Amino acid sequence: MPYQAEYIWVDGHQPTPMLRSKTKILDNSVKTPPIWGFDGSSTEQATGDRSDCMLLPVFSCPDPLRGGKNILVLCEVRLAQTGEPHPTNTRAKCAETAKKYSAHQMIFGIEQEYTMMRTNGRPYGFPETEGEPGPQGPYYCGVGAGRVMGREIIEEHTWACIEAGLMIEGTNAEVMPGQWEFQIGAADALTVSDHLMVGRWLLERIAEDHDVVISLAAKPQKGDWNGAGAHTNFSTKAMRSSYEAIEAACESLSKRVDLHVKNYGHDIESRLTGKHETAPYNKFSYGVSNRGASVRIPWQVARDRKGYAEDRRPNANCDPYVVTQLLLDAVCSNEKTPVKAKSTAKKPAGKKATKKAKKK
Ligand code: ADP
Ligand code: MN
Ligand code: MN
Ligand code: MN
């Protein structure tokens, strides 16, 4: 029997790109999803006269919604004429940088926050037509009616991620009512970003069935309400064994503040104000346990003198390929390249020598 492959890609919408998908029916005998295409003039990725864009499958997993043999297929957008990355394709550059610095073994964990909205544009945790709920306080990790909204969507989404085989690590209700988080990681830049993209698609697709809109807006509600971020936790091999390397990484980030903030998602200035557990976007700081710093070093990391750091600045609407690429480049270009794990010493001659030694 034929099966369905849902091809997913990132479009060219500005200021924040959106996810798109369409379905291809594959014959039972087809094992790997083939290259496909779409009309780029309808996704802000091409003009009408040269409208064809190429979909190059880069990651696929079981489709937990359709079940059976059906799959989800995440794609890079490529130029139909040459096969080169499309200008909106940020994954290709991330892949290049990740390869360049592979010896540093950098891994990431991303905390994706988001806000549920009604189709009338009001937050899902707010009364349907007017007014605001009680102030922030009881909602974060809350339980009980009136404190927690939308849990049925969270449950469905979490199971879907698990069944798809994504590296989902946990979920929690956030500070503003109807605002939630899921975490993906820890893995290399491409894996964490691919899984996050499929996780975002599943979330929007599931919420659609509940007539709920998922907003990744940095500041979905003006006033005394938290914004939504995508804290990006990161470590290199060196950071996982030395506190000095963690401090050095923070220092490296302090030298590229403008570049990073400019590329961490649309409307970041509205979110990184210095209030609501953020640091001002134009003032870089790092500190142990400090949720008011740009970069936080978790207390256990300071205690153990090794581990990772958390860049708290990326927005919920950030592009994970861009964020991980920038972190890779900033941290690894200033870190000593680790020596390869003694590959020369493991040559057959060496092995023979140890064998002989053992026989003795
Ligand atoms: P928070 O206290 O900031 O809410 P979370 O529990 O939501 O923290 O997320 C912690 C994140 O840190 C996870 O995504 C996890 O993968 C990531 N993480 C843990 N250890 C490492 C590490 N060594 N390198 C990179 N990321 C890590
Ligand atoms: Mn978190
Ligand atoms: Mn959070
Ligand atoms: Mn965090």
XYZ file of C-alpha atoms and ligand atoms in Angstrom:
390
model
C 0.000 0.000 0.000
C 1.251 3.529 -0.719
C 2.060 5.793 2.236
C 2.179 9.542 2.920
C 5.271 11.720 3.338
C 4.715 15.222 4.715
C 7.456 17.463 3.241
C 8.215 20.364 5.616
C 10.280 23.483 4.846
C 10.933 27.048 6.000
C 9.502 29.771 3.740
C 10.721 33.282 2.893
C 8.270 35.278 4.989
C 9.656 38.406 6.704
C 10.419 39.433 9.377
C 9.933 35.877 10.664
C 9.832 32.924 8.278
C 7.006 30.395 8.642
C 6.800 26.642 8.212
C 5.104 25.150 5.153
C 4.327 21.563 4.235
C 2.676 19.438 1.597
C 2.014 15.765 1.129
C 3.592 13.321 -1.281
C 2.168 9.836 -1.738
C 4.998 7.341 -1.988
C 4.800 3.841 -3.401
C 5.300 1.087 -0.851
C 8.610 0.174 -2.522
C 10.111 3.669 -1.968
C 12.562 3.566 0.959
C 14.033 7.097 0.924
C 11.936 10.206 0.146
C 13.003 11.699 -3.204
C 13.873 15.313 -4.033
C 10.689 17.316 -4.699
C 9.696 20.882 -5.546
C 7.212 23.663 -4.894
C 5.977 27.009 -6.164
C 8.334 29.529 -4.579
C 6.291 32.492 -5.839
C 3.642 31.605 -3.238
C 6.089 31.390 -0.316
C 8.085 34.590 -0.876
C 10.980 32.532 -2.250
C 10.780 33.226 -5.985
C 9.234 35.395 -8.667
C 6.384 34.051 -10.806
C 8.478 33.697 -13.949
C 11.115 31.470 -12.280
C 8.953 30.012 -9.556
C 10.342 26.503 -9.047
C 12.245 25.750 -5.845
C 13.761 22.420 -4.909
C 12.998 20.476 -1.725
C 16.010 18.472 -0.621
C 15.137 15.987 2.167
C 17.610 16.265 5.064
C 15.845 14.592 8.002
C 12.898 12.233 8.210
C 11.077 10.494 11.050
C 7.847 8.548 11.672
C 4.694 10.675 11.369
C 3.085 10.296 14.803
C -0.201 11.880 13.662
C -0.903 9.679 10.664
C 0.859 6.676 12.198
C 1.632 3.496 10.251
C 4.350 3.750 7.649
C 3.785 7.480 7.104
C 6.696 9.883 7.592
C 7.630 13.526 8.122
C 10.363 14.838 5.840
C 12.222 18.016 6.755
C 13.788 19.683 3.707
C 16.322 22.304 2.781
C 15.210 24.710 0.068
C 17.556 24.707 -2.916
C 17.633 26.601 -6.209
C 16.023 24.440 -8.873
C 18.511 25.533 -11.574
C 21.762 24.810 -9.736
C 20.939 22.858 -6.589
C 22.742 25.567 -4.561
C 21.215 26.657 -1.225
C 18.363 29.165 -1.637
C 19.074 32.577 0.005
C 16.436 31.742 2.657
C 18.205 28.462 3.479
C 20.117 29.030 6.727
C 20.724 25.337 7.381
C 23.395 24.982 4.693
C 25.646 27.593 6.336
C 25.094 26.005 9.752
C 26.164 22.645 8.298
C 29.344 24.226 6.928
C 30.302 25.837 10.250
C 29.460 22.696 12.227
C 31.757 20.707 9.959
C 34.573 23.254 10.252
C 34.498 23.040 14.053
C 33.490 19.382 14.449
C 36.590 18.663 16.571
C 35.171 20.925 19.326
C 32.161 18.590 19.680
C 29.797 21.449 20.450
C 26.301 20.449 21.564
C 23.142 22.452 22.254
C 19.877 22.206 24.176
C 17.123 24.646 23.173
C 14.199 25.646 25.398
C 11.386 26.570 23.018
C 8.826 28.858 24.614
C 5.605 29.785 22.821
C 2.246 31.410 23.465
C -1.143 29.957 22.574
C -3.502 32.467 20.990
C -7.187 32.399 20.121
C -8.114 32.814 16.468
C -9.374 36.313 17.413
C -5.776 37.265 18.269
C -6.144 37.267 22.077
C -3.901 35.096 24.265
C -5.515 31.725 25.015
C -4.959 32.230 28.742
C -6.918 35.518 28.701
C -10.710 35.901 28.931
C -12.188 35.332 25.465
C -13.222 38.855 24.494
C -11.973 41.471 26.982
C -10.012 42.073 30.163
C -6.908 40.425 31.563
C -6.419 37.543 33.989
C -4.825 38.073 37.425
C -1.157 39.109 37.402
C 1.724 36.691 36.785
C 2.682 34.469 39.689
C 0.527 31.339 39.904
C 0.896 30.201 36.286
C 4.538 29.025 35.974
C 4.559 25.218 36.388
C 1.034 25.613 37.767
C -1.697 23.052 38.216
C -5.466 23.480 38.312
C -8.227 25.170 36.340
C -7.788 28.924 36.018
C -4.042 28.562 36.474
C -3.186 26.330 33.527
C -4.612 26.603 30.022
C -4.092 24.318 27.030
C -2.672 21.253 28.719
C -4.506 18.920 26.313
C -2.399 20.345 23.485
C 0.828 19.874 25.476
C 0.028 16.227 26.179
C -0.694 15.490 22.519
C 2.385 17.352 21.360
C 4.725 15.666 23.825
C 3.566 12.193 22.813
C 3.845 13.129 19.159
C 7.471 14.238 19.644
C 8.306 11.037 21.515
C 6.688 8.848 18.873
C 8.493 10.735 16.107
C 11.769 9.970 17.887
C 12.642 13.628 18.512
C 15.067 14.451 21.337
C 12.392 16.109 23.476
C 13.549 16.449 27.092
C 10.642 18.020 28.950
C 7.844 20.584 29.033
C 6.560 23.205 31.460
C 3.863 25.843 31.791
C 5.384 29.331 31.625
C 4.988 32.596 33.528
C 2.208 34.088 31.379
C -1.024 32.052 31.261
C -1.263 29.971 28.056
C 2.511 30.234 27.562
C 4.461 26.957 27.523
C 7.900 25.506 26.834
C 9.407 22.314 25.480
C 13.105 21.490 25.411
C 15.037 19.684 22.670
C 18.586 18.368 23.016
C 21.305 18.030 23.822
C 22.798 17.395 20.398
C 24.945 18.872 17.641
C 23.752 22.032 15.874
C 22.018 20.361 12.939
C 20.314 17.624 14.956
C 18.945 19.960 17.621
C 17.748 22.442 14.992
C 16.170 19.792 12.742
C 14.360 18.244 15.696
C 13.239 21.664 16.895
C 11.811 22.515 13.478
C 9.835 19.266 13.316
C 8.745 19.859 16.941
C 7.465 23.318 15.986
C 5.611 21.904 12.983
C 3.938 19.207 15.105
C 2.900 21.849 17.632
C 1.247 24.062 15.033
C -0.390 21.079 13.370
C -1.832 19.732 16.646
C -2.979 23.162 17.857
C -4.760 23.615 14.513
C -7.144 20.788 15.511
C -7.986 22.742 18.683
C -8.544 26.045 16.861
C -5.537 27.440 18.713
C -2.813 29.487 17.050
C 0.791 28.998 18.187
C 2.624 32.292 18.423
C 6.417 32.457 18.588
C 6.262 36.251 18.943
C 8.939 37.651 21.250
C 6.458 39.837 23.141
C 2.942 38.623 22.300
C 1.292 40.759 24.974
C 2.396 44.270 25.853
C 2.427 45.228 29.518
C 3.485 43.311 32.575
C 3.633 39.942 30.817
C 6.721 37.857 30.106
C 7.965 37.559 26.554
C 8.824 34.233 24.910
C 12.398 33.092 24.366
C 14.420 30.150 23.166
C 17.231 29.899 25.734
C 20.081 28.119 23.999
C 22.322 26.006 26.213
C 25.689 25.084 24.770
C 28.943 23.341 25.523
C 32.087 22.285 23.763
C 34.154 19.288 24.764
C 36.495 21.698 26.582
C 33.605 23.359 28.466
C 32.344 19.965 29.591
C 35.627 19.433 31.400
C 36.821 22.905 32.409
C 35.325 26.021 34.019
C 37.991 28.203 32.425
C 36.694 27.143 29.004
C 33.161 28.168 30.054
C 34.355 31.601 31.124
C 36.374 31.902 27.922
C 33.239 31.081 25.896
C 31.289 33.813 27.719
C 34.106 36.264 26.965
C 33.954 35.258 23.302
C 30.224 36.032 23.233
C 30.851 39.426 24.832
C 32.781 40.471 21.699
C 29.905 39.915 19.254
C 26.888 41.299 21.073
C 25.412 43.335 18.217
C 25.842 40.597 15.638
C 24.154 38.041 17.877
C 21.281 40.180 19.102
C 20.509 41.305 15.536
C 20.173 37.681 14.491
C 18.387 36.200 17.502
C 14.871 36.868 16.222
C 12.532 39.704 15.262
C 11.499 42.273 17.895
C 14.164 41.239 20.401
C 14.327 44.807 21.813
C 10.740 44.480 23.114
C 11.646 41.330 25.008
C 15.187 41.966 26.302
C 14.339 45.009 28.384
C 16.059 44.207 31.664
C 12.691 43.239 33.170
C 10.810 39.919 33.195
C 13.918 37.740 33.741
C 15.927 39.301 30.914
C 19.043 41.434 30.493
C 18.912 44.573 28.296
C 19.654 43.559 24.679
C 22.538 46.046 24.338
C 24.300 45.258 27.636
C 26.099 41.933 27.758
C 26.574 40.199 31.088
C 27.133 36.691 32.376
C 26.847 35.213 35.816
C 26.231 32.159 37.955
C 22.525 31.414 38.550
C 21.614 34.878 37.280
C 18.388 34.871 35.265
C 18.801 38.600 34.762
C 22.055 38.061 32.837
C 22.472 37.619 29.075
C 24.269 34.329 29.704
C 23.655 32.214 32.786
C 26.041 29.636 34.186
C 23.842 27.158 36.122
C 24.816 26.784 39.797
C 25.603 23.071 39.452
C 28.034 23.961 36.666
C 29.816 26.469 38.928
C 29.898 23.857 41.694
C 31.262 21.088 39.437
C 33.638 23.512 37.676
C 32.524 22.097 34.288
C 29.433 21.738 32.103
C 27.672 24.320 29.941
C 26.291 27.838 29.704
C 22.852 29.185 28.758
C 22.481 32.024 26.256
C 19.162 33.489 27.435
C 18.879 36.019 24.617
C 17.475 34.135 21.570
C 13.778 34.815 20.950
C 11.088 32.157 20.661
C 10.919 33.139 16.975
C 14.663 32.692 16.378
C 16.077 30.551 13.611
C 17.921 27.716 15.418
C 20.266 27.189 12.447
C 21.351 30.837 12.716
C 21.675 30.838 16.511
C 23.717 27.623 16.690
C 25.866 28.762 13.742
C 26.679 32.046 15.477
C 27.475 30.302 18.768
C 29.674 27.734 17.028
C 31.610 30.448 15.268
C 31.981 32.736 18.301
C 33.023 30.030 20.761
C 35.091 27.674 18.599
C 37.042 30.330 16.688
C 38.480 31.450 20.052
C 38.980 28.003 21.546
C 42.046 25.865 21.038
C 41.256 23.051 18.602
C 41.193 19.811 20.592
C 43.778 17.283 19.526
C 42.146 14.334 17.781
C 41.765 11.352 20.098
C 45.227 9.965 19.455
C 44.216 8.362 16.153
C 47.873 7.889 15.168
C 48.722 6.022 18.360
C 45.935 3.541 17.598
C 47.551 2.282 14.408
C 47.870 -1.480 13.958
C 51.520 -1.400 15.024
C 50.544 0.020 18.407
C 47.844 -2.611 18.871
C 50.213 -5.421 18.040
C 52.646 -4.053 20.542
C 50.047 -4.149 23.329
C 48.966 -7.640 22.337
C 52.530 -8.829 22.552
C 52.909 -7.095 25.837
C 49.787 -8.863 27.150
C 51.048 -12.267 26.018
C 54.138 -11.736 28.028
P 16.076 26.102 32.769
O 16.450 25.931 34.201
O 16.862 27.185 32.117
O 14.598 26.245 32.544
P 15.803 23.576 31.240
O 15.731 22.383 32.116
O 14.543 24.047 30.640
O 16.583 24.737 32.063
O 16.807 23.294 30.050
C 18.131 22.934 30.239
C 18.756 22.685 28.874
O 20.155 22.535 29.044
C 18.279 21.432 28.141
O 17.839 21.750 26.856
C 19.525 20.556 28.071
O 19.638 19.811 26.882
C 20.614 21.591 28.102
N 21.913 21.034 28.522
C 22.190 20.299 29.632
N 23.487 19.927 29.665
C 24.061 20.461 28.540
C 25.379 20.461 28.001
N 26.401 19.854 28.613
N 25.589 21.098 26.846
C 24.592 21.744 26.218
N 23.327 21.779 26.679
C 23.052 21.159 27.817
Mn 13.487 25.922 30.808
Mn 11.342 29.071 30.175
Mn 16.324 28.585 30.582
